[in-house]
Structures are given as C-alpha cells and as structure tokens.
Short mmCIF file of C-alpha atoms in Angstrom, two decimals:
data_model
loop_
_atom_site.label_atom_id
_atom_site.label_comp_id
_atom_site.label_asym_id
_atom_site.label_seq_id
_atom_site.Cartn_x
_atom_site.Cartn_y
_atom_site.Cartn_z
CA MET A 1 -9.34 -35.26 -15.68
CA SER A 2 -12.51 -33.27 -16.37
CA GLN A 3 -12.44 -30.42 -18.84
CA LEU A 4 -12.16 -26.97 -17.25
CA SER A 5 -15.33 -24.98 -17.93
CA ALA A 6 -15.79 -21.22 -18.01
CA LEU A 7 -17.93 -19.69 -15.28
CA SER A 8 -21.43 -18.96 -16.53
CA GLY A 9 -22.51 -15.30 -16.64
CA PRO A 10 -19.33 -13.78 -15.15
CA GLU A 11 -19.57 -10.72 -12.93
CA LEU A 12 -18.82 -7.45 -14.73
CA VAL A 13 -17.71 -4.12 -13.30
CA PHE A 14 -18.12 -0.80 -15.11
CA GLY A 15 -16.42 2.43 -14.07
CA LEU A 16 -17.78 5.70 -15.42
CA VAL A 17 -15.46 8.66 -16.04
CA GLY A 18 -16.93 12.01 -16.93
CA ALA A 19 -16.15 15.66 -16.33
CA VAL A 20 -18.40 17.54 -13.94
CA GLY A 21 -21.50 18.65 -15.80
CA SER A 22 -21.66 15.47 -17.89
CA ASP A 23 -24.93 13.56 -17.61
CA LEU A 24 -23.58 10.37 -16.02
CA GLN A 25 -27.02 9.60 -14.61
CA ALA A 26 -28.37 9.23 -18.15
CA VAL A 27 -25.37 7.07 -19.08
CA THR A 28 -26.02 4.86 -16.04
CA ARG A 29 -29.71 4.46 -16.89
CA THR A 30 -28.97 3.60 -20.50
CA LEU A 31 -26.18 1.17 -19.64
CA THR A 32 -28.43 -0.51 -17.06
CA SER A 33 -31.21 -0.89 -19.62
CA GLU A 34 -28.87 -2.44 -22.19
CA LEU A 35 -27.35 -4.86 -19.66
CA GLU A 36 -30.82 -5.95 -18.59
CA ARG A 37 -31.49 -6.88 -22.23
CA VAL A 38 -28.76 -9.51 -21.94
CA ARG A 39 -30.27 -10.70 -18.63
CA TYR A 40 -27.81 -8.98 -16.28
CA THR A 41 -28.84 -7.43 -12.99
CA VAL A 42 -27.20 -4.08 -12.25
CA GLU A 43 -26.10 -2.62 -8.92
CA GLU A 44 -24.95 1.01 -8.88
CA ILE A 45 -22.11 2.17 -6.62
CA HIS A 46 -22.16 5.94 -6.19
CA VAL A 47 -18.58 6.74 -5.17
CA SER A 48 -19.12 10.14 -3.59
CA SER A 49 -21.79 8.77 -1.23
CA LEU A 50 -19.27 6.23 0.09
CA LEU A 51 -17.57 9.14 1.86
CA HIS A 52 -20.55 9.23 4.23
CA GLN A 53 -19.31 6.08 5.97
CA LEU A 54 -16.10 7.83 7.11
CA GLU A 55 -16.35 9.85 10.30
CA PRO A 56 -14.95 13.16 8.98
CA TYR A 57 -17.41 13.17 6.07
CA VAL A 58 -20.66 11.93 7.60
CA ARG A 59 -21.81 15.56 7.51
CA LEU A 60 -21.88 15.49 3.71
CA GLY A 61 -24.77 13.04 3.79
CA ASN A 62 -26.86 15.41 5.88
CA GLY A 63 -27.28 17.96 3.08
CA GLY A 64 -27.92 21.56 4.08
CA PHE A 65 -25.79 23.09 1.30
CA GLU A 66 -26.67 26.65 0.32
CA SER A 67 -26.28 25.87 -3.38
CA GLU A 68 -25.33 23.17 -5.85
CA PHE A 69 -21.98 24.91 -6.26
CA GLN A 70 -21.22 24.47 -2.57
CA ARG A 71 -22.38 20.84 -2.60
CA ILE A 72 -20.17 19.85 -5.55
CA ARG A 73 -17.21 21.84 -4.22
CA GLU A 74 -17.45 20.25 -0.76
CA TYR A 75 -17.48 16.75 -2.24
CA MET A 76 -14.47 17.64 -4.41
CA LYS A 77 -12.59 18.93 -1.37
CA ALA A 78 -13.47 15.82 0.65
CA GLY A 79 -12.25 13.42 -2.05
CA THR A 80 -8.96 15.29 -2.47
CA GLU A 81 -8.51 15.60 1.30
CA LEU A 82 -9.05 11.85 1.74
CA ARG A 83 -6.51 11.02 -0.97
CA ASN A 84 -3.99 13.35 0.66
CA ARG A 85 -4.66 12.12 4.22
CA THR A 86 -4.19 8.52 3.12
CA ASN A 87 -1.49 9.31 0.55
CA ALA A 88 -3.41 7.05 -1.83
CA GLY A 89 -4.77 8.20 -5.17
CA GLU A 90 -6.82 4.99 -5.36
CA VAL A 91 -8.58 5.26 -1.99
CA MET A 92 -12.02 6.05 -3.42
CA ALA A 93 -11.77 2.96 -5.64
CA LEU A 94 -10.90 0.92 -2.55
CA LEU A 95 -14.11 2.13 -0.94
CA ALA A 96 -15.97 1.09 -4.09
CA ILE A 97 -14.40 -2.39 -3.96
CA SER A 98 -15.51 -2.63 -0.33
CA ALA A 99 -19.05 -1.68 -1.36
CA ILE A 100 -19.07 -4.32 -4.11
CA ASN A 101 -17.87 -6.93 -1.62
CA ARG A 102 -20.58 -6.04 0.91
CA ARG A 103 -23.34 -6.05 -1.68
CA ARG A 104 -22.24 -9.40 -3.03
CA ARG A 105 -22.30 -10.86 0.49
CA ALA A 106 -25.75 -9.39 1.11
CA LEU A 107 -27.12 -10.77 -2.13
CA GLN A 108 -25.53 -14.17 -1.48
CA SER A 109 -27.02 -14.24 2.01
CA SER A 110 -30.48 -13.55 0.60
CA ARG A 111 -30.00 -16.43 -1.83
CA SER A 112 -29.09 -18.78 1.05
CA GLN A 113 -25.69 -20.17 0.13
CA PRO A 114 -25.50 -23.30 2.33
CA ASP A 115 -21.80 -23.14 3.23
CA GLY A 116 -21.47 -19.34 3.44
CA ALA A 117 -18.52 -19.34 1.03
CA MET A 118 -18.05 -16.30 -1.19
CA ARG A 119 -18.95 -17.07 -4.79
CA PRO A 120 -19.36 -14.91 -7.90
CA LEU A 121 -22.89 -13.81 -8.64
CA GLN A 122 -24.15 -14.99 -12.00
CA ARG A 123 -25.12 -12.31 -14.53
CA MET A 124 -24.43 -9.44 -12.15
CA ALA A 125 -22.91 -6.09 -13.13
CA PHE A 126 -21.69 -3.32 -10.80
CA VAL A 127 -21.61 0.23 -12.15
CA ILE A 128 -19.22 2.59 -10.31
CA ARG A 129 -20.09 6.26 -10.72
CA SER A 130 -17.78 8.09 -11.03
CA LEU A 131 -13.99 7.85 -11.13
CA LYS A 132 -11.83 10.96 -10.88
CA HIS A 133 -8.21 9.83 -10.51
CA PRO A 134 -6.12 7.53 -12.74
CA ASP A 135 -4.96 5.48 -9.72
CA GLU A 136 -8.59 4.47 -9.15
CA ILE A 137 -8.74 2.95 -12.63
CA LEU A 138 -5.40 1.23 -12.12
CA VAL A 139 -6.38 -0.55 -8.90
CA LEU A 140 -9.77 -1.63 -10.26
CA ARG A 141 -8.03 -3.16 -13.28
CA HIS A 142 -5.61 -4.94 -10.98
CA VAL A 143 -8.47 -6.46 -9.00
CA TYR A 144 -11.03 -7.30 -11.70
CA GLY A 145 -8.88 -7.64 -14.84
CA ARG A 146 -10.82 -7.63 -18.11
CA ALA A 147 -14.11 -7.84 -16.23
CA PHE A 148 -13.57 -4.15 -15.48
CA ASN A 149 -14.70 -1.76 -18.23
CA VAL A 150 -14.08 1.98 -18.19
CA ILE A 151 -16.66 4.09 -20.02
CA SER A 152 -15.45 7.65 -20.58
CA THR A 153 -18.27 10.11 -21.24
CA TYR A 154 -17.69 13.19 -23.37
CA SER A 155 -19.79 16.35 -23.43
CA PRO A 156 -18.68 19.64 -25.05
CA ARG A 157 -17.29 22.04 -22.47
CA GLN A 158 -19.80 24.73 -23.47
CA ASP A 159 -22.70 22.34 -22.78
CA ARG A 160 -21.28 21.44 -19.39
CA VAL A 161 -20.77 25.07 -18.39
CA GLU A 162 -24.34 25.92 -19.33
CA LYS A 163 -25.79 22.90 -17.56
CA LEU A 164 -23.82 23.55 -14.37
CA ALA A 165 -24.62 27.26 -14.36
CA SER A 166 -28.32 26.47 -14.81
CA THR A 167 -28.27 23.88 -12.00
CA ILE A 168 -26.48 26.27 -9.62
CA ALA A 169 -28.90 29.08 -10.44
CA GLU A 170 -31.90 26.83 -9.88
CA SER A 171 -30.53 25.64 -6.52
CA ARG A 172 -30.40 29.28 -5.40
CA GLY A 173 -33.84 30.10 -6.77
CA GLU A 174 -32.37 32.37 -9.43
CA THR A 175 -33.30 32.66 -13.10
CA TYR A 176 -30.28 34.65 -14.33
CA VAL A 177 -28.03 31.76 -15.40
CA ASP A 178 -25.16 33.85 -16.79
CA GLY A 179 -24.39 35.12 -13.31
CA PHE A 180 -23.26 31.61 -12.30
CA ARG A 181 -21.09 30.76 -15.31
CA ALA A 182 -17.93 31.73 -13.40
CA GLN A 183 -18.76 29.23 -10.63
CA ALA A 184 -19.40 26.54 -13.25
CA GLU A 185 -16.06 27.28 -14.93
CA HIS A 186 -14.32 27.10 -11.54
CA LEU A 187 -15.72 23.62 -10.83
CA ILE A 188 -14.77 22.40 -14.30
CA GLU A 189 -11.17 23.63 -13.94
CA ILE A 190 -10.74 21.86 -10.59
CA ASP A 191 -12.35 18.70 -11.95
CA GLU A 192 -10.08 18.59 -15.00
CA GLN A 193 -6.79 18.89 -13.15
CA GLU A 194 -6.17 20.03 -9.59
CA GLN A 195 -2.67 21.27 -8.85
CA SER A 196 -2.18 18.61 -6.18
CA LYS A 197 -0.78 15.27 -7.35
CA LEU A 198 -3.60 13.53 -5.47
CA GLY A 199 -6.30 15.96 -6.54
CA GLN A 200 -9.06 15.30 -9.05
CA SER A 201 -7.75 14.61 -12.52
CA VAL A 202 -10.41 13.76 -15.08
CA ARG A 203 -7.98 14.98 -17.75
CA GLU A 204 -5.67 12.04 -16.96
CA SER A 205 -8.42 9.54 -16.19
CA PHE A 206 -10.57 10.10 -19.27
CA PRO A 207 -8.16 8.75 -21.93
CA ARG A 208 -7.80 5.49 -19.99
CA GLY A 209 -11.28 4.48 -21.07
CA ASP A 210 -12.16 1.24 -22.85
CA PHE A 211 -15.07 2.92 -24.57
CA PHE A 212 -15.71 6.59 -25.30
CA VAL A 213 -19.29 7.79 -25.55
CA ASP A 214 -20.67 11.16 -26.68
CA ALA A 215 -23.41 12.23 -24.27
CA SER A 216 -24.21 15.49 -26.04
CA SER A 217 -26.92 13.66 -27.98
CA ARG A 218 -29.23 11.34 -26.05
CA GLU A 219 -29.99 9.33 -29.19
CA ARG A 220 -26.31 8.86 -30.15
CA MET A 221 -25.45 7.98 -26.58
CA GLN A 222 -28.13 5.28 -26.45
CA ASP A 223 -27.11 3.81 -29.81
CA SER A 224 -23.46 3.87 -28.81
CA LEU A 225 -23.92 2.11 -25.46
CA ALA A 226 -26.25 -0.47 -27.02
CA ARG A 227 -23.53 -1.26 -29.56
CA TYR A 228 -20.86 -1.54 -26.85
CA VAL A 229 -22.95 -4.04 -24.88
CA ARG A 230 -23.52 -6.05 -28.06
CA LEU A 231 -19.76 -6.10 -28.60
CA LEU A 232 -19.13 -7.19 -25.00
CA PHE A 233 -21.59 -10.01 -25.54
CA GLY A 234 -20.11 -11.32 -28.73
CA HIS A 235 -22.31 -9.94 -31.50
CA PRO A 236 -20.67 -11.50 -34.58
CA PHE A 237 -21.48 -8.72 -37.05
CA GLU A 238 -20.54 -5.57 -35.13
CA THR A 239 -17.52 -4.32 -37.06
CA PRO A 240 -15.35 -1.21 -36.57
CA THR A 241 -16.43 2.28 -37.51
CA ARG A 242 -14.17 4.45 -39.68
CA ASP A 243 -12.95 6.31 -36.60
CA GLU A 244 -12.21 3.11 -34.65
CA PHE A 245 -10.33 1.61 -37.61
CA ALA A 246 -8.24 4.73 -38.11
CA MET A 247 -7.47 5.28 -34.41
CA PHE A 248 -6.35 1.67 -34.09
CA HIS A 249 -3.80 2.31 -36.86
CA ALA A 250 -2.66 5.45 -35.06
CA TYR A 251 -2.31 3.45 -31.84
CA ALA A 252 -0.33 0.73 -33.64
CA ALA A 253 1.96 3.37 -35.15
CA ALA A 254 2.58 4.86 -31.68
CA LEU A 255 3.98 1.54 -30.44
CA ARG A 256 6.86 1.91 -32.89
CA SER A 257 8.11 5.04 -31.12
CA ALA A 258 11.17 4.87 -28.86
CA ASP A 259 10.90 8.52 -27.85
CA LEU A 260 12.12 9.25 -24.32
CA GLY A 261 8.99 11.27 -23.51
CA ARG A 262 5.84 9.59 -24.74
CA GLN A 263 4.62 7.40 -27.58
CA VAL A 264 2.32 9.21 -30.04
CA GLY A 265 0.83 7.78 -33.21
CA VAL A 266 -1.06 9.32 -36.12
CA ALA A 267 -3.07 7.99 -39.06
CA ILE A 268 -4.37 10.08 -41.96
CA THR A 269 -7.41 8.87 -43.90
CA ASN A 270 -9.36 9.96 -46.94
CA ARG A 271 -13.12 10.58 -46.95
CA ASP A 272 -13.81 6.84 -47.39
CA GLY A 273 -11.74 5.93 -44.35
CA SER A 274 -8.80 4.41 -46.25
CA ILE A 275 -5.41 4.90 -44.62
CA LEU A 276 -3.22 7.37 -46.53
CA ALA A 277 -0.26 7.57 -44.17
CA VAL A 278 0.79 6.84 -40.59
CA GLY A 279 3.49 8.28 -38.38
CA CYS A 280 4.93 8.28 -34.88
CA ASN A 281 7.21 10.56 -32.88
CA ASP A 282 10.87 9.66 -33.18
CA VAL A 283 14.21 10.86 -34.53
CA PRO A 284 14.17 11.16 -38.35
CA LYS A 285 16.49 9.11 -40.57
CA VAL A 286 18.63 10.50 -43.36
CA GLY A 287 16.95 9.65 -46.65
CA GLY A 288 13.48 9.83 -45.18
CA GLY A 289 11.31 8.09 -42.62
CA LEU A 290 12.25 6.87 -39.15
CA TYR A 291 14.61 4.23 -37.82
CA TRP A 292 13.41 0.66 -37.55
CA ASN A 293 14.47 -1.61 -34.72
CA GLY A 294 17.72 -3.40 -35.53
CA GLU A 295 18.93 -0.89 -38.11
CA SER A 296 22.52 0.33 -38.05
CA PRO A 297 23.48 3.04 -37.56
CA ASP A 298 20.76 4.02 -35.12
CA HIS A 299 20.74 7.66 -33.99
CA ARG A 300 17.62 7.64 -31.83
CA ASP A 301 17.70 9.51 -28.51
CA PHE A 302 17.81 6.43 -26.30
CA VAL A 303 21.06 5.41 -28.04
CA LYS A 304 22.56 8.81 -27.26
CA GLY A 305 21.22 8.48 -23.73
CA PHE A 306 19.57 11.86 -23.22
CA ASP A 307 16.64 14.05 -24.25
CA SER A 308 17.85 17.18 -26.05
CA THR A 309 14.76 19.13 -24.97
CA SER A 310 15.61 18.70 -21.28
CA LYS A 311 19.23 19.64 -21.98
CA PHE A 312 18.33 22.87 -23.78
CA LYS A 313 15.71 23.90 -21.22
CA ARG A 314 18.38 23.75 -18.51
CA ARG A 315 20.77 25.70 -20.71
CA LEU A 316 18.17 28.41 -21.37
CA LEU A 317 17.28 28.71 -17.69
CA LYS A 318 20.93 28.93 -16.63
CA GLN A 319 21.54 31.60 -19.25
CA ALA A 320 18.52 33.63 -18.09
CA LEU A 321 19.56 33.38 -14.40
CA SER A 322 23.10 34.39 -15.28
CA ARG A 323 21.92 37.49 -17.18
CA LEU A 324 19.64 38.47 -14.29
CA ARG A 325 22.55 38.25 -11.87
CA GLU A 326 24.76 40.32 -14.16
CA ALA A 327 22.03 42.97 -14.29
CA GLY A 328 21.77 42.98 -10.50
CA TRP A 329 18.29 41.50 -10.34
CA MET A 330 19.45 38.44 -8.34
CA PRO A 331 22.16 37.62 -5.75
CA PRO A 332 25.50 36.81 -7.46
CA ASP A 333 26.00 33.34 -5.94
CA GLY A 334 25.02 29.90 -7.29
CA SER A 335 23.81 30.89 -10.75
CA GLN A 336 24.64 27.52 -12.29
CA GLU A 337 23.28 25.31 -9.51
CA ASP A 338 19.99 27.16 -9.13
CA ALA A 339 18.65 26.08 -12.55
CA ASP A 340 19.08 22.38 -11.80
CA SER A 341 17.61 22.68 -8.30
CA LEU A 342 14.59 24.64 -9.56
CA ILE A 343 13.84 21.98 -12.17
CA ALA A 344 14.49 19.06 -9.80
CA ALA A 345 12.20 20.55 -7.14
CA GLY A 346 9.38 20.92 -9.63
CA THR A 347 9.21 24.66 -8.99
CA LEU A 348 8.78 25.36 -12.69
CA ASN A 349 6.24 22.63 -13.39
CA GLY A 350 3.39 23.95 -15.49
CA THR A 351 5.32 27.01 -16.70
CA HIS A 352 5.95 27.67 -20.38
CA ILE A 353 9.69 27.25 -19.77
CA GLN A 354 9.07 23.62 -18.87
CA ASN A 355 6.64 23.23 -21.77
CA LEU A 356 9.06 24.27 -24.51
CA LEU A 357 8.88 21.86 -27.46
CA GLU A 358 11.25 23.42 -29.98
CA PHE A 359 14.47 21.67 -28.98
CA GLY A 360 13.55 18.00 -29.37
CA ARG A 361 15.25 15.94 -32.10
CA SER A 362 12.18 13.78 -32.66
CA VAL A 363 9.83 14.60 -35.50
CA HIS A 364 6.31 14.73 -34.09
CA ALA A 365 3.85 12.02 -35.13
CA GLU A 366 1.65 14.49 -37.04
CA MET A 367 4.64 15.81 -38.98
CA SER A 368 5.90 12.28 -39.56
CA ALA A 369 2.58 11.24 -41.12
CA LEU A 370 2.41 14.37 -43.29
CA SER A 371 6.03 13.81 -44.39
CA GLU A 372 5.27 10.20 -45.28
CA ALA A 373 2.32 11.30 -47.42
CA ALA A 374 4.47 13.92 -49.17
CA HIS A 375 7.31 11.41 -49.66
CA ARG A 376 4.89 9.06 -51.41
CA GLY A 377 3.16 11.79 -53.40
CA ILE A 378 -0.20 11.39 -51.65
CA ALA A 379 -2.46 14.45 -51.35
CA VAL A 380 -4.00 15.00 -47.92
CA GLU A 381 -6.21 18.00 -48.70
CA GLY A 382 -9.61 17.45 -47.12
CA ALA A 383 -8.35 14.39 -45.21
CA SER A 384 -8.92 13.46 -41.56
CA MET A 385 -6.11 13.00 -39.05
CA TYR A 386 -6.34 10.63 -36.07
CA SER A 387 -3.86 11.20 -33.27
CA THR A 388 -3.49 9.35 -30.00
CA THR A 389 -2.69 12.73 -28.40
CA PHE A 390 -4.00 16.26 -28.99
CA PRO A 391 -1.62 17.98 -31.44
CA CYS A 392 0.86 20.55 -30.15
CA HIS A 393 0.86 24.10 -31.52
CA LEU A 394 3.90 23.33 -33.70
CA CYS A 395 2.00 20.58 -35.48
CA ALA A 396 -1.23 22.59 -35.63
CA ARG A 397 0.32 25.01 -38.14
CA HIS A 398 1.32 22.10 -40.41
CA ILE A 399 -2.11 20.49 -40.09
CA ILE A 400 -3.79 23.72 -41.16
CA SER A 401 -1.29 24.35 -43.97
CA ALA A 402 -1.62 20.79 -45.34
CA GLY A 403 -5.38 21.12 -45.74
CA ILE A 404 -6.44 18.61 -43.09
CA ARG A 405 -10.09 19.30 -42.26
CA ARG A 406 -10.71 17.16 -39.18
CA VAL A 407 -8.50 16.04 -36.30
CA VAL A 408 -9.62 13.32 -33.87
CA TYR A 409 -7.65 12.74 -30.66
CA VAL A 410 -7.76 10.57 -27.51
CA GLU A 411 -5.42 12.09 -24.92
CA PRO A 412 -5.36 15.80 -24.08
CA TYR A 413 -2.03 17.64 -24.21
CA PRO A 414 -1.93 20.56 -21.75
CA LYS A 415 1.33 21.90 -23.22
CA SER A 416 -0.37 22.61 -26.54
CA LEU A 417 -1.15 26.24 -27.31
CA ALA A 418 -2.97 25.34 -30.52
CA ARG A 419 -6.32 26.68 -29.30
CA GLU A 420 -4.83 30.03 -28.21
CA LEU A 421 -2.57 30.57 -31.23
CA TYR A 422 -5.03 29.45 -33.89
CA GLU A 423 -8.39 30.31 -32.37
CA ASP A 424 -9.43 31.89 -35.67
CA MET A 425 -8.57 28.74 -37.65
CA ILE A 426 -9.47 25.74 -35.49
CA ASP A 427 -12.52 24.70 -33.46
CA VAL A 428 -11.78 22.53 -30.42
CA ASP A 429 -14.64 20.28 -29.24
CA PRO A 430 -17.29 22.26 -31.13
CA ARG A 431 -21.02 21.58 -31.00
CA ALA A 432 -21.10 21.56 -34.82
CA ARG A 433 -18.47 21.59 -37.57
CA ARG A 434 -17.77 24.76 -39.52
CA THR A 435 -16.52 24.86 -43.08
CA ASP A 436 -14.12 27.74 -42.33
CA ARG A 437 -12.34 25.97 -39.44
CA VAL A 438 -10.35 22.81 -38.87
CA THR A 439 -12.26 20.69 -36.34
CA PHE A 440 -10.41 19.16 -33.38
CA GLU A 441 -12.70 16.66 -31.67
CA PRO A 442 -12.36 13.84 -29.10
CA PHE A 443 -12.49 10.23 -30.20
CA VAL A 444 -15.74 8.29 -29.69
CA GLY A 445 -15.97 4.49 -29.84
CA VAL A 446 -14.04 1.40 -28.81
CA ALA A 447 -10.59 2.26 -27.44
CA PRO A 448 -7.73 1.11 -29.68
CA SER A 449 -6.20 -0.74 -26.71
CA ILE A 450 -9.05 -3.32 -26.80
CA TYR A 451 -9.74 -3.14 -30.55
CA THR A 452 -8.58 -6.67 -31.40
CA GLU A 453 -10.39 -8.12 -28.40
CA MET A 454 -13.72 -6.51 -29.26
CA PHE A 455 -13.68 -7.12 -33.01
CA ARG A 456 -12.26 -10.63 -33.11
CA ALA A 457 -15.04 -12.61 -34.78
CA THR A 458 -17.14 -15.13 -32.88
CA GLU A 459 -18.94 -17.97 -34.69
CA ARG A 460 -20.63 -16.43 -37.73
CA LYS A 461 -22.32 -19.37 -39.44
CA ASP A 462 -24.02 -22.59 -38.48
CA GLY A 463 -23.46 -26.11 -39.77
CA GLN A 464 -25.54 -25.38 -42.87
CA GLY A 465 -23.51 -22.29 -43.74
CA CYS A 466 -26.23 -19.85 -42.72
CA ALA A 467 -25.41 -16.65 -40.83
CA THR A 468 -25.89 -17.07 -37.10
CA THR A 469 -28.53 -15.04 -35.28
CA TRP A 470 -27.43 -13.13 -32.20
CA ILE A 471 -30.16 -13.30 -29.55
CA GLU A 472 -29.68 -10.78 -26.74
CA GLY A 473 -31.54 -12.87 -24.18
CA LYS A 474 -29.17 -15.80 -24.76
CA ALA A 475 -25.94 -13.87 -25.33
CA GLU A 476 -22.84 -14.73 -23.30
CA ALA A 477 -20.07 -12.29 -22.47
CA ARG A 478 -16.84 -12.44 -24.45
CA LEU A 479 -15.03 -12.53 -21.11
CA LYS A 480 -14.23 -16.09 -20.04
CA ARG A 481 -13.48 -16.73 -16.39
CA PHE A 482 -12.43 -20.22 -15.35
CA VAL A 483 -11.63 -19.54 -11.69
CA PRO A 484 -12.92 -16.74 -9.43
CA SER A 485 -9.40 -15.66 -8.43
CA TYR A 486 -10.39 -11.99 -8.38
CA LEU A 487 -12.43 -12.68 -5.22
CA LEU A 488 -9.19 -13.56 -3.42
CA ILE A 489 -7.55 -10.39 -4.72
CA GLU A 490 -10.57 -8.37 -3.63
CA ASP A 491 -10.42 -9.87 -0.12
CA SER A 492 -6.68 -9.25 0.07
CA VAL A 493 -7.12 -5.62 -0.89
CA LEU A 494 -9.83 -5.12 1.72
CA ALA A 495 -7.99 -7.03 4.45
CA ASN A 496 -4.58 -5.43 3.95
CA VAL A 497 -4.66 -2.28 1.89
CA LEU A 498 -7.87 -0.49 2.84
CA PRO A 499 -7.66 -0.66 6.65
CA ALA A 500 -3.96 0.23 6.61
CA THR A 501 -4.62 3.19 4.38
CA LEU A 502 -7.40 4.52 6.57
CA VAL A 503 -5.44 4.02 9.79
CA ARG A 504 -2.42 5.76 8.30
CA GLY A 505 -4.63 8.75 7.57
CA ASN A 506 -6.05 8.61 11.13
CA ILE A 507 -9.58 8.19 9.77
CA SER A 508 -12.11 6.14 11.73
CA ARG A 509 -14.49 3.89 9.84
CA VAL A 510 -18.12 3.96 10.90
CA GLU A 511 -21.10 1.87 9.99
CA GLU A 512 -22.39 2.54 6.51
CA THR A 513 -25.24 5.03 6.58
CA SER A 514 -25.31 5.91 2.91
CA ASN A 515 -28.30 4.99 0.81
CA ASP A 516 -26.17 5.45 -2.37
#
C-alpha cells in the first residue's frame, strides 16, 4: 500500500470582516501581495457584487446613486432583505461559494484538464470581501475547514466616521464634511447590529476571526499581515507576542467556566508580559477561588439547575407590573402571567431590565482574576488585563480601583455601560493612550482559538544542528490536505442548499453580469 501524500499547495480561502468605513481594499491588496510572495495566485470575491446576479438586485449594478450614503445603504438593505426572504443568515456566503466554484471551473477549463473532473487548484487563494453575518462564517468553515481563514479588521470608530463622512461629502460634491457625520454614524450603527435577527451583525462576526489586524496604521497593517502569512506557511521562528500569549491564557481560563450564560476568561500581566493571575466567571467557593470539576460539594449554578439572574429579573418585572396595576396604570387581570409572556416573546430584549447583571451568583472573570491576585498577595497596579469579552460596568469600577492601566478584549459586550458610566476615567478604542485614563482596546494578533496550531514549531534545525532558513518562495502551508473532500461538500451545498434557499424566497437566478 502506497503512503498517503498531502496535496501540494492546497487551496486557501480568506474571509474579511470589517465594519463599514474600514479600509478592506487596502487589507486585500496587502494580503494579496504577501500571498504572492509564497507563490500563491489570488482571486477576489466581492460579496456585495454577487447580488447583481439575482433578479431583484440587478439594478444595484447599474449605479445611479445620488450619494455614497445611498449606495451603501441600498446594498445593506438588499443583503438583509435577501437573508430575510430566504430565511438564511448564510445566503451571501452561499453565493460566494458558488462564485468560487465557477471560477475554479473556469480556471481548470483554461488549463485543459483532460477528463473534465473537478480538482483543487494548486497554490490558489480566494479572498472573500466582506462578511457581515456570523452564519456566513459558520457555513464557510463547514465547507472549507481549516483552509478557511477569517481576518477581522479593526479601525477606531472615530476614524471610520470621519472617513465615511468625507466619502459621502465628496460623492455629493460638498466640502463641509461635518454635515455628513450623522449619515456616517447611521451606517455604522446598522452595520454593527441591525435589530433583525438576519440583519447585518459585524459586532457578532468580528470576534469569530482567526486573525485580528489593526488597519488604522498602514505600516502596522502590512507588518501584521506579512507575519500572519509567514505563520500560515510554517515560519519556524515566529513566536507569540505579549498580547497573544496573554490572551491565550485568558481563553484557556474561560474554558474552565461552567456558567449558564457564557464562558469568559481573564489574564492579568505585568509590564514584561508575565502572567500574574487568571480568572473565569463562575460561582465562588468558600475559602477562596472557584470550584474545580469533580469537587464535592459543588454549588455551581448548573448543579442547582437555574440561573439566579433570570429568576430575579422575572421577580422584579412581576413586582413592577403588580404595583402598576395597584396604582391603576394597567388592567387588573393577569399580572403574574404577563411578565413571563413578555420575556418569552422577546418583547423586552435589548432593554436595561433584560440586561441587569446584579443578581448572578457567579463572580465575573475580571473580579475572579483580581481576587486571585489579592489572595496571593500580588500587586496589580500598572498591570494589563486581557479579557475574552469587554468588561461589564460592574467590573469596570474594580478595574479602575485596582490600578489596571490597560484592558484588551476580543468580544464586545453590548450590556456593558462602562463607557457611559466611566467616560471620564476610561478610553474605549482610542487613537492614542492617555496617562489619565484606563485604555480599553481591541485585541490584535493571532486568535487564541488557533494559538497552538499557529505556534507549534516546525523543523528548526538541519542535520548539522544549524538553524533552518525559511524561504518564502519555497514555503508550504501548515495546512495538510490528503483528500479534496471539501469539493464534494461544496458541490452538495450548491446542488441542494443554494437552489432550495433561493426558490423558497421566490428569487429567480439570472446569468452572472457582475464584474466583481
């Protein structure tokens, strides 16, 4: 039996996530340049232009918009409408998969495959720009596995507002940029999180990245993407940054949590990057710390079988409704049942009543890490805190009081009122750090979820004990494919899922007219 060999130069797929106003075009150009250094050919798939091949949205490709605001808004509406008409959050990704399939067939045809069979293209990368819904990322990962890489691009909100306002003003022939800031803010709010479940949601998509890049500086962005490509192609001496090392420990700590809501992890480091303390969100244990798996007794929430926060929110709402009825502000019937039905129907979603945090039994990850440091007599003044999730306003007060100077986070947390309550003490996503504020900034670098995969050493020395030399023109991807099974999955998706989705939404497919 012959030895199974890995496919040479496996196909790679990159999905870009970035809030409106981010310079994804610059990211695409830089990524393309770096991939070409390792002898990969790049094909770009512009997701929004794929709408042009669907009958209701052909008009979008004809232009004629009165301003850049109208153009962006119309594309946003079309994407959300399509997701709602098909009841599929992933539909735009399905169109992208279809585009990849067609381009592969076209390229294969030009290379004269004798039997016409679909085969992977050697040293080919597809860059999908851009993804706006978490279901799009999910389906692309299902189809392409670890060949799919999500690059999340960060730009400070203030920069994005200014860039959008300037672009809108220019499209209208105006020079007074400030007059268009409101329109820019409106687009950014929709882009971050539409109210509809199937609307745009960069806020939920962004933290699902494999790599986070800061596009506010062209030089840092170029260096960062060059490093990521070197990591993907097995550079033996690319090691973690301080931030990557610390966030990985925070991520590992989060996996210990059995909280009924979400898993959150925190790591605190000194100025040299050494870990001082870690923590996660869970019910505290008498004597200090948290419960470990297998300990007895175990008083964590899952053992009790309910979340105390949910219980108390219902109690508060029932109490408020009862008092309103007693005061004659509401009809006297059904005061107890109304609270449960309001919550179950989602009527109160997004309200501060639903966002109450005070009644949970779990100690938050930030507080857990600070408590661990105090328990061990470790000073955290001037330290940095790394959290897998943006700290809530309850934890923000402890972070400030403890003397933490810098907080780095991955996932946003809409329930947090930290920015509003402590606007005079913290800076969120600032352009530059201030000595009189605690800085809250997004994480940049290799995602902790792929940390071990990216930093596991390849061969570092030759037979004579000399350090190996990484040559970009000869580099091979870390990804090893032995069979092109993803092509079968891709065909299955296109044969079964995509047509059914479009038919269900009563949308006719037309011949592709987009020039992407």
